[in-house]
mmCIF file of N, CA, C and O in Angstrom:
data_model
loop_
_atom_site.group_PDB
_atom_site.id
_atom_site.type_symbol
_atom_site.label_atom_id
_atom_site.label_comp_id
_atom_site.label_asym_id
_atom_site.label_seq_id
_atom_site.Cartn_x
_atom_site.Cartn_y
_atom_site.Cartn_z
ATOM 1 N N MET A 157 -13.453 13.510 -6.323
ATOM 2 C CA MET A 157 -12.579 13.866 -7.418
ATOM 3 C C MET A 157 -11.120 13.648 -7.001
ATOM 4 O O MET A 157 -10.718 14.027 -5.916
ATOM 5 N N ILE A 158 -10.356 13.063 -7.863
ATOM 6 C CA ILE A 158 -8.959 12.791 -7.588
ATOM 7 C C ILE A 158 -8.129 13.979 -8.078
ATOM 8 O O ILE A 158 -8.174 14.332 -9.244
ATOM 9 N N ASN A 159 -7.388 14.591 -7.146
ATOM 10 C CA ASN A 159 -6.525 15.699 -7.539
ATOM 11 C C ASN A 159 -5.090 15.186 -7.704
ATOM 12 O O ASN A 159 -4.762 14.058 -7.330
ATOM 13 N N LEU A 160 -4.232 16.004 -8.266
ATOM 14 C CA LEU A 160 -2.864 15.594 -8.568
ATOM 15 C C LEU A 160 -2.084 15.162 -7.321
ATOM 16 O O LEU A 160 -1.435 14.110 -7.347
ATOM 17 N N PRO A 161 -2.125 15.927 -6.216
ATOM 18 C CA PRO A 161 -1.393 15.473 -5.023
ATOM 19 C C PRO A 161 -1.863 14.100 -4.518
ATOM 20 O O PRO A 161 -1.047 13.274 -4.115
ATOM 21 N N SER A 162 -3.163 13.847 -4.570
ATOM 22 C CA SER A 162 -3.679 12.549 -4.138
ATOM 23 C C SER A 162 -3.206 11.433 -5.061
ATOM 24 O O SER A 162 -2.874 10.333 -4.604
ATOM 25 N N LEU A 163 -3.164 11.707 -6.340
ATOM 26 C CA LEU A 163 -2.708 10.704 -7.298
ATOM 27 C C LEU A 163 -1.220 10.406 -7.114
ATOM 28 O O LEU A 163 -0.810 9.238 -7.082
ATOM 29 N N VAL A 164 -0.413 11.449 -6.957
ATOM 30 C CA VAL A 164 1.025 11.248 -6.756
ATOM 31 C C VAL A 164 1.270 10.497 -5.449
ATOM 32 O O VAL A 164 2.087 9.570 -5.389
ATOM 33 N N PHE A 165 0.542 10.865 -4.396
ATOM 34 C CA PHE A 165 0.659 10.149 -3.122
ATOM 35 C C PHE A 165 0.332 8.669 -3.311
ATOM 36 O O PHE A 165 1.058 7.799 -2.821
ATOM 37 N N ALA A 166 -0.757 8.379 -4.013
ATOM 38 C CA ALA A 166 -1.156 6.990 -4.231
ATOM 39 C C ALA A 166 -0.104 6.227 -5.026
ATOM 40 O O ALA A 166 0.189 5.062 -4.732
ATOM 41 N N LEU A 167 0.485 6.866 -6.027
ATOM 42 C CA LEU A 167 1.517 6.218 -6.828
ATOM 43 C C LEU A 167 2.754 5.891 -5.994
ATOM 44 O O LEU A 167 3.293 4.783 -6.062
ATOM 45 N N VAL A 168 3.204 6.867 -5.199
ATOM 46 C CA VAL A 168 4.406 6.661 -4.386
ATOM 47 C C VAL A 168 4.129 5.664 -3.255
ATOM 48 O O VAL A 168 4.895 4.717 -3.047
ATOM 49 N N MET A 169 3.047 5.866 -2.522
ATOM 50 C CA MET A 169 2.729 4.968 -1.411
ATOM 51 C C MET A 169 2.430 3.563 -1.921
ATOM 52 O O MET A 169 2.858 2.576 -1.325
ATOM 53 N N GLY A 170 1.718 3.473 -3.026
ATOM 54 C CA GLY A 170 1.437 2.166 -3.611
ATOM 55 C C GLY A 170 2.702 1.442 -4.025
ATOM 56 O O GLY A 170 2.843 0.235 -3.828
ATOM 57 N N LEU A 171 3.648 2.186 -4.601
ATOM 58 C CA LEU A 171 4.931 1.596 -4.994
ATOM 59 C C LEU A 171 5.668 1.058 -3.779
ATOM 60 O O LEU A 171 6.087 -0.104 -3.752
ATOM 61 N N LEU A 172 5.832 1.897 -2.764
ATOM 62 C CA LEU A 172 6.590 1.503 -1.584
ATOM 63 C C LEU A 172 5.927 0.344 -0.839
ATOM 64 O O LEU A 172 6.596 -0.626 -0.452
ATOM 65 N N MET A 173 4.626 0.426 -0.640
ATOM 66 C CA MET A 173 3.924 -0.634 0.089
ATOM 67 C C MET A 173 3.904 -1.937 -0.694
ATOM 68 O O MET A 173 4.156 -3.008 -0.135
ATOM 69 N N SER A 174 3.601 -1.861 -1.980
ATOM 70 C CA SER A 174 3.505 -3.100 -2.756
ATOM 71 C C SER A 174 4.871 -3.762 -2.918
ATOM 72 O O SER A 174 4.974 -4.991 -2.862
ATOM 73 N N LEU A 175 5.927 -2.971 -3.082
ATOM 74 C CA LEU A 175 7.270 -3.554 -3.146
ATOM 75 C C LEU A 175 7.610 -4.268 -1.839
ATOM 76 O O LEU A 175 8.107 -5.395 -1.850
ATOM 77 N N SER A 176 7.342 -3.619 -0.719
ATOM 78 C CA SER A 176 7.674 -4.192 0.585
ATOM 79 C C SER A 176 6.867 -5.449 0.887
ATOM 80 O O SER A 176 7.423 -6.471 1.301
ATOM 81 N N ILE A 177 5.570 -5.364 0.676
ATOM 82 C CA ILE A 177 4.704 -6.492 1.015
ATOM 83 C C ILE A 177 4.946 -7.673 0.086
ATOM 84 O O ILE A 177 5.026 -8.823 0.535
ATOM 85 N N THR A 178 5.089 -7.415 -1.204
ATOM 86 C CA THR A 178 5.333 -8.535 -2.119
ATOM 87 C C THR A 178 6.708 -9.144 -1.908
ATOM 88 O O THR A 178 6.890 -10.351 -2.073
ATOM 89 N N LEU A 179 7.693 -8.330 -1.527
ATOM 90 C CA LEU A 179 9.012 -8.875 -1.213
ATOM 91 C C LEU A 179 8.913 -9.851 -0.044
ATOM 92 O O LEU A 179 9.403 -10.981 -0.120
ATOM 93 N N ALA A 180 8.272 -9.426 1.017
ATOM 94 C CA ALA A 180 8.153 -10.271 2.208
ATOM 95 C C ALA A 180 7.354 -11.540 1.929
ATOM 96 O O ALA A 180 7.774 -12.642 2.294
ATOM 97 N N THR A 181 6.205 -11.392 1.280
ATOM 98 C CA THR A 181 5.369 -12.572 1.053
ATOM 99 C C THR A 181 5.979 -13.519 0.029
ATOM 100 O O THR A 181 5.870 -14.734 0.166
ATOM 101 N N THR A 182 6.647 -12.980 -0.976
ATOM 102 C CA THR A 182 7.307 -13.846 -1.960
ATOM 103 C C THR A 182 8.459 -14.598 -1.301
ATOM 104 O O THR A 182 8.645 -15.792 -1.536
ATOM 105 N N PHE A 183 9.207 -13.909 -0.454
ATOM 106 C CA PHE A 183 10.309 -14.571 0.248
ATOM 107 C C PHE A 183 9.796 -15.691 1.145
ATOM 108 O O PHE A 183 10.358 -16.786 1.169
ATOM 109 N N VAL A 184 8.708 -15.437 1.867
ATOM 110 C CA VAL A 184 8.128 -16.466 2.739
ATOM 111 C C VAL A 184 7.625 -17.641 1.912
ATOM 112 O O VAL A 184 7.788 -18.800 2.288
ATOM 113 N N ARG A 185 7.047 -17.347 0.776
ATOM 114 C CA ARG A 185 6.440 -18.388 -0.057
ATOM 115 C C ARG A 185 7.470 -19.232 -0.811
ATOM 116 O O ARG A 185 7.358 -20.443 -0.841
ATOM 117 N N VAL A 186 8.466 -18.615 -1.442
ATOM 118 C CA VAL A 186 9.398 -19.377 -2.285
ATOM 119 C C VAL A 186 10.828 -19.384 -1.763
ATOM 120 O O VAL A 186 11.663 -20.120 -2.286
ATOM 121 N N GLY A 187 11.132 -18.567 -0.758
ATOM 122 C CA GLY A 187 12.500 -18.494 -0.260
ATOM 123 C C GLY A 187 13.409 -17.847 -1.302
ATOM 124 O O GLY A 187 12.950 -17.212 -2.245
ATOM 125 N N LEU A 188 14.693 -18.039 -1.139
ATOM 126 C CA LEU A 188 15.639 -17.463 -2.094
ATOM 127 C C LEU A 188 15.846 -18.417 -3.263
ATOM 128 O O LEU A 188 16.957 -18.876 -3.522
ATOM 129 N N ALA A 189 14.770 -18.697 -3.950
ATOM 130 C CA ALA A 189 14.827 -19.590 -5.110
ATOM 131 C C ALA A 189 15.603 -18.924 -6.237
ATOM 132 O O ALA A 189 15.803 -17.699 -6.255
ATOM 133 N N GLU A 190 16.024 -19.734 -7.167
ATOM 134 C CA GLU A 190 16.795 -19.232 -8.315
ATOM 135 C C GLU A 190 16.020 -18.173 -9.103
ATOM 136 O O GLU A 190 16.585 -17.220 -9.609
ATOM 137 N N ASN A 191 14.705 -18.336 -9.187
ATOM 138 C CA ASN A 191 13.865 -17.419 -9.952
ATOM 139 C C ASN A 191 13.136 -16.415 -9.062
ATOM 140 O O ASN A 191 12.112 -15.862 -9.448
ATOM 141 N N PHE A 192 13.675 -16.159 -7.875
ATOM 142 C CA PHE A 192 13.005 -15.284 -6.902
ATOM 143 C C PHE A 192 12.626 -13.931 -7.499
ATOM 144 O O PHE A 192 11.499 -13.463 -7.337
ATOM 145 N N CYS A 193 13.557 -13.294 -8.180
ATOM 146 C CA CYS A 193 13.292 -11.945 -8.721
ATOM 147 C C CYS A 193 12.153 -11.950 -9.730
ATOM 148 O O CYS A 193 11.327 -11.036 -9.744
ATOM 149 N N TRP A 194 12.077 -12.966 -10.568
ATOM 150 C CA TRP A 194 10.998 -13.042 -11.560
ATOM 151 C C TRP A 194 9.658 -13.298 -10.897
ATOM 152 O O TRP A 194 8.646 -12.703 -11.277
ATOM 153 N N VAL A 195 9.643 -14.177 -9.895
ATOM 154 C CA VAL A 195 8.398 -14.444 -9.166
ATOM 155 C C VAL A 195 7.942 -13.174 -8.464
ATOM 156 O O VAL A 195 6.765 -12.800 -8.521
ATOM 157 N N TRP A 196 8.883 -12.491 -7.814
ATOM 158 C CA TRP A 196 8.561 -11.249 -7.116
ATOM 159 C C TRP A 196 8.007 -10.210 -8.094
ATOM 160 O O TRP A 196 7.007 -9.551 -7.826
ATOM 161 N N LEU A 197 8.638 -10.077 -9.245
ATOM 162 C CA LEU A 197 8.178 -9.113 -10.250
ATOM 163 C C LEU A 197 6.761 -9.438 -10.723
ATOM 164 O O LEU A 197 5.919 -8.544 -10.845
ATOM 165 N N GLU A 198 6.482 -10.706 -10.971
ATOM 166 C CA GLU A 198 5.134 -11.106 -11.406
ATOM 167 C C GLU A 198 4.090 -10.739 -10.358
ATOM 168 O O GLU A 198 3.026 -10.217 -10.688
ATOM 169 N N VAL A 199 4.401 -11.017 -9.100
ATOM 170 C CA VAL A 199 3.457 -10.704 -8.018
ATOM 171 C C VAL A 199 3.308 -9.192 -7.872
ATOM 172 O O VAL A 199 2.198 -8.673 -7.721
ATOM 173 N N TRP A 200 4.418 -8.464 -7.948
ATOM 174 C CA TRP A 200 4.368 -7.020 -7.788
ATOM 175 C C TRP A 200 3.576 -6.349 -8.911
ATOM 176 O O TRP A 200 2.853 -5.377 -8.674
ATOM 177 N N LEU A 201 3.691 -6.868 -10.138
ATOM 178 C CA LEU A 201 2.958 -6.278 -11.265
ATOM 179 C C LEU A 201 1.442 -6.352 -11.071
ATOM 180 O O LEU A 201 0.701 -5.525 -11.599
ATOM 181 N N VAL A 202 0.988 -7.307 -10.303
ATOM 182 C CA VAL A 202 -0.435 -7.390 -9.955
ATOM 183 C C VAL A 202 -0.733 -6.490 -8.759
ATOM 184 O O VAL A 202 -1.732 -5.762 -8.733
ATOM 185 N N ALA A 203 0.142 -6.526 -7.766
ATOM 186 C CA ALA A 203 -0.107 -5.818 -6.512
ATOM 187 C C ALA A 203 -0.060 -4.300 -6.655
ATOM 188 O O ALA A 203 -0.822 -3.590 -5.985
ATOM 189 N N TYR A 204 0.819 -3.772 -7.493
ATOM 190 C CA TYR A 204 0.986 -2.326 -7.594
ATOM 191 C C TYR A 204 -0.285 -1.609 -8.049
ATOM 192 O O TYR A 204 -0.745 -0.680 -7.369
ATOM 193 N N PRO A 205 -0.915 -2.025 -9.149
ATOM 194 C CA PRO A 205 -2.158 -1.331 -9.522
ATOM 195 C C PRO A 205 -3.273 -1.507 -8.492
ATOM 196 O O PRO A 205 -4.063 -0.587 -8.259
ATOM 197 N N VAL A 206 -3.319 -2.668 -7.858
ATOM 198 C CA VAL A 206 -4.326 -2.895 -6.812
ATOM 199 C C VAL A 206 -4.069 -1.946 -5.641
ATOM 200 O O VAL A 206 -5.014 -1.339 -5.104
ATOM 201 N N ALA A 207 -2.809 -1.793 -5.260
ATOM 202 C CA ALA A 207 -2.468 -0.893 -4.158
ATOM 203 C C ALA A 207 -2.855 0.546 -4.479
ATOM 204 O O ALA A 207 -3.418 1.249 -3.632
ATOM 205 N N ILE A 208 -2.586 0.985 -5.688
ATOM 206 C CA ILE A 208 -2.939 2.356 -6.086
ATOM 207 C C ILE A 208 -4.455 2.557 -5.997
ATOM 208 O O ILE A 208 -4.926 3.546 -5.424
ATOM 209 N N ALA A 209 -5.205 1.629 -6.546
ATOM 210 C CA ALA A 209 -6.670 1.740 -6.512
ATOM 211 C C ALA A 209 -7.182 1.757 -5.074
ATOM 212 O O ALA A 209 -8.048 2.573 -4.723
ATOM 213 N N CYS A 210 -6.646 0.883 -4.236
ATOM 214 C CA CYS A 210 -7.090 0.836 -2.843
ATOM 215 C C CYS A 210 -6.778 2.121 -2.099
ATOM 216 O O CYS A 210 -7.611 2.624 -1.339
ATOM 217 N N ILE A 211 -5.593 2.673 -2.324
ATOM 218 C CA ILE A 211 -5.236 3.937 -1.668
ATOM 219 C C ILE A 211 -6.183 5.046 -2.106
ATOM 220 O O ILE A 211 -6.679 5.818 -1.280
ATOM 221 N N LEU A 212 -6.457 5.139 -3.391
ATOM 222 C CA LEU A 212 -7.360 6.180 -3.881
ATOM 223 C C LEU A 212 -8.778 6.001 -3.345
ATOM 224 O O LEU A 212 -9.458 6.985 -3.037
ATOM 225 N N ILE A 213 -9.219 4.772 -3.214
ATOM 226 C CA ILE A 213 -10.578 4.502 -2.731
ATOM 227 C C ILE A 213 -10.671 4.683 -1.223
ATOM 228 O O ILE A 213 -11.614 5.298 -0.718
ATOM 229 N N TYR A 214 -9.713 4.148 -0.476
ATOM 230 C CA TYR A 214 -9.811 4.110 0.986
ATOM 231 C C TYR A 214 -9.270 5.334 1.698
ATOM 232 O O TYR A 214 -9.570 5.549 2.873
ATOM 233 N N ARG A 215 -8.474 6.159 1.039
ATOM 234 C CA ARG A 215 -7.865 7.303 1.718
ATOM 235 C C ARG A 215 -8.893 8.236 2.352
ATOM 236 O O ARG A 215 -8.728 8.628 3.518
ATOM 237 N N PRO A 216 -9.970 8.616 1.665
ATOM 238 C CA PRO A 216 -10.954 9.493 2.321
ATOM 239 C C PRO A 216 -11.593 8.838 3.551
ATOM 240 O O PRO A 216 -11.756 9.489 4.588
ATOM 241 N N LEU A 217 -11.908 7.567 3.455
ATOM 242 C CA LEU A 217 -12.499 6.857 4.591
ATOM 243 C C LEU A 217 -11.498 6.767 5.737
ATOM 244 O O LEU A 217 -11.849 7.006 6.898
ATOM 245 N N ALA A 218 -10.265 6.432 5.438
ATOM 246 C CA ALA A 218 -9.232 6.329 6.473
ATOM 247 C C ALA A 218 -9.008 7.676 7.156
ATOM 248 O O ALA A 218 -8.812 7.733 8.376
ATOM 249 N N SER A 219 -9.067 8.757 6.399
ATOM 250 C CA SER A 219 -8.909 10.093 6.982
ATOM 251 C C SER A 219 -10.042 10.420 7.941
ATOM 252 O O SER A 219 -9.821 10.961 9.029
ATOM 253 N N LYS A 220 -11.267 10.073 7.551
ATOM 254 C CA LYS A 220 -12.425 10.317 8.425
ATOM 255 C C LYS A 220 -12.331 9.497 9.705
ATOM 256 O O LYS A 220 -12.601 10.005 10.794
ATOM 257 N N ILE A 221 -11.972 8.237 9.578
ATOM 258 C CA ILE A 221 -11.845 7.376 10.754
ATOM 259 C C ILE A 221 -10.736 7.899 11.665
ATOM 260 O O ILE A 221 -10.900 7.949 12.889
ATOM 261 N N THR A 222 -9.618 8.314 11.082
ATOM 262 C CA THR A 222 -8.506 8.858 11.868
ATOM 263 C C THR A 222 -8.943 10.096 12.643
ATOM 264 O O THR A 222 -8.641 10.234 13.834
ATOM 265 N N THR A 223 -9.668 10.985 11.994
ATOM 266 C CA THR A 223 -10.165 12.195 12.657
ATOM 267 C C THR A 223 -11.064 11.843 13.827
ATOM 268 O O THR A 223 -10.940 12.421 14.919
ATOM 269 N N LYS A 224 -11.959 10.882 13.629
ATOM 270 C CA LYS A 224 -12.877 10.476 14.713
ATOM 271 C C LYS A 224 -12.120 9.823 15.868
ATOM 272 O O LYS A 224 -12.417 10.094 17.030
ATOM 273 N N VAL A 225 -11.169 8.977 15.560
ATOM 274 C CA VAL A 225 -10.390 8.324 16.621
ATOM 275 C C VAL A 225 -9.608 9.355 17.416
ATOM 276 O O VAL A 225 -9.594 9.329 18.655
ATOM 277 N N LEU A 226 -8.959 10.289 16.720
ATOM 278 C CA LEU A 226 -8.193 11.321 17.423
ATOM 279 C C LEU A 226 -9.098 12.218 18.258
ATOM 280 O O LEU A 226 -8.717 12.637 19.357
ATOM 281 N N ALA A 227 -10.286 12.496 17.780
ATOM 282 C CA ALA A 227 -11.231 13.310 18.541
ATOM 283 C C ALA A 227 -11.654 12.558 19.815
ATOM 284 O O ALA A 227 -11.743 13.152 20.896
ATOM 285 N N LYS A 228 -11.899 11.272 19.708
ATOM 286 C CA LYS A 228 -12.274 10.463 20.886
ATOM 287 C C LYS A 228 -11.110 10.414 21.871
ATOM 288 O O LYS A 228 -11.325 10.496 23.070
ATOM 289 N N LEU A 229 -9.901 10.252 21.372
ATOM 290 C CA LEU A 229 -8.743 10.212 22.264
ATOM 291 C C LEU A 229 -8.545 11.540 22.979
ATOM 292 O O LEU A 229 -8.152 11.575 24.143
ATOM 293 N N ALA A 230 -8.826 12.638 22.299
ATOM 294 C CA ALA A 230 -8.687 13.966 22.911
ATOM 295 C C ALA A 230 -9.713 14.157 24.030
ATOM 296 O O ALA A 230 -9.430 14.806 25.032
ATOM 297 N N LEU A 231 -10.900 13.570 23.879
ATOM 298 C CA LEU A 231 -11.929 13.671 24.906
ATOM 299 C C LEU A 231 -11.552 12.897 26.160
ATOM 300 O O LEU A 231 -12.005 13.235 27.257
ATOM 301 N N ASN A 232 -10.761 11.873 26.001
ATOM 302 C CA ASN A 232 -10.392 11.020 27.135
ATOM 303 C C ASN A 232 -9.146 11.517 27.876
ATOM 304 O O ASN A 232 -8.724 10.888 28.828
ATOM 305 N N LYS A 233 -8.562 12.610 27.430
ATOM 306 C CA LYS A 233 -7.384 13.152 28.121
ATOM 307 C C LYS A 233 -7.826 13.804 29.430
ATOM 308 O O LYS A 233 -8.868 14.448 29.488
ATOM 309 N N PRO A 234 -7.013 13.631 30.471
ATOM 310 C CA PRO A 234 -7.374 14.242 31.759
ATOM 311 C C PRO A 234 -7.212 15.745 31.763
ATOM 312 O O PRO A 234 -6.633 16.383 31.009
#
């Protein structure tokens, strides 16, 4: 079940990540072309909803994996 804090987190994190990643990849792909902002906006409009969905889907799995990794690292401490 998706609760409000998880949804808000996904919206904010999805916004920040998708803006950053699409900015970098659009710049690498087209450079500072005359229409850079429009190309970036088109790519971001696709990436943002995908990022939100991925965060909502993968967050529980990522949390479980993180817990297991940290537990293994704690066992290896001298």
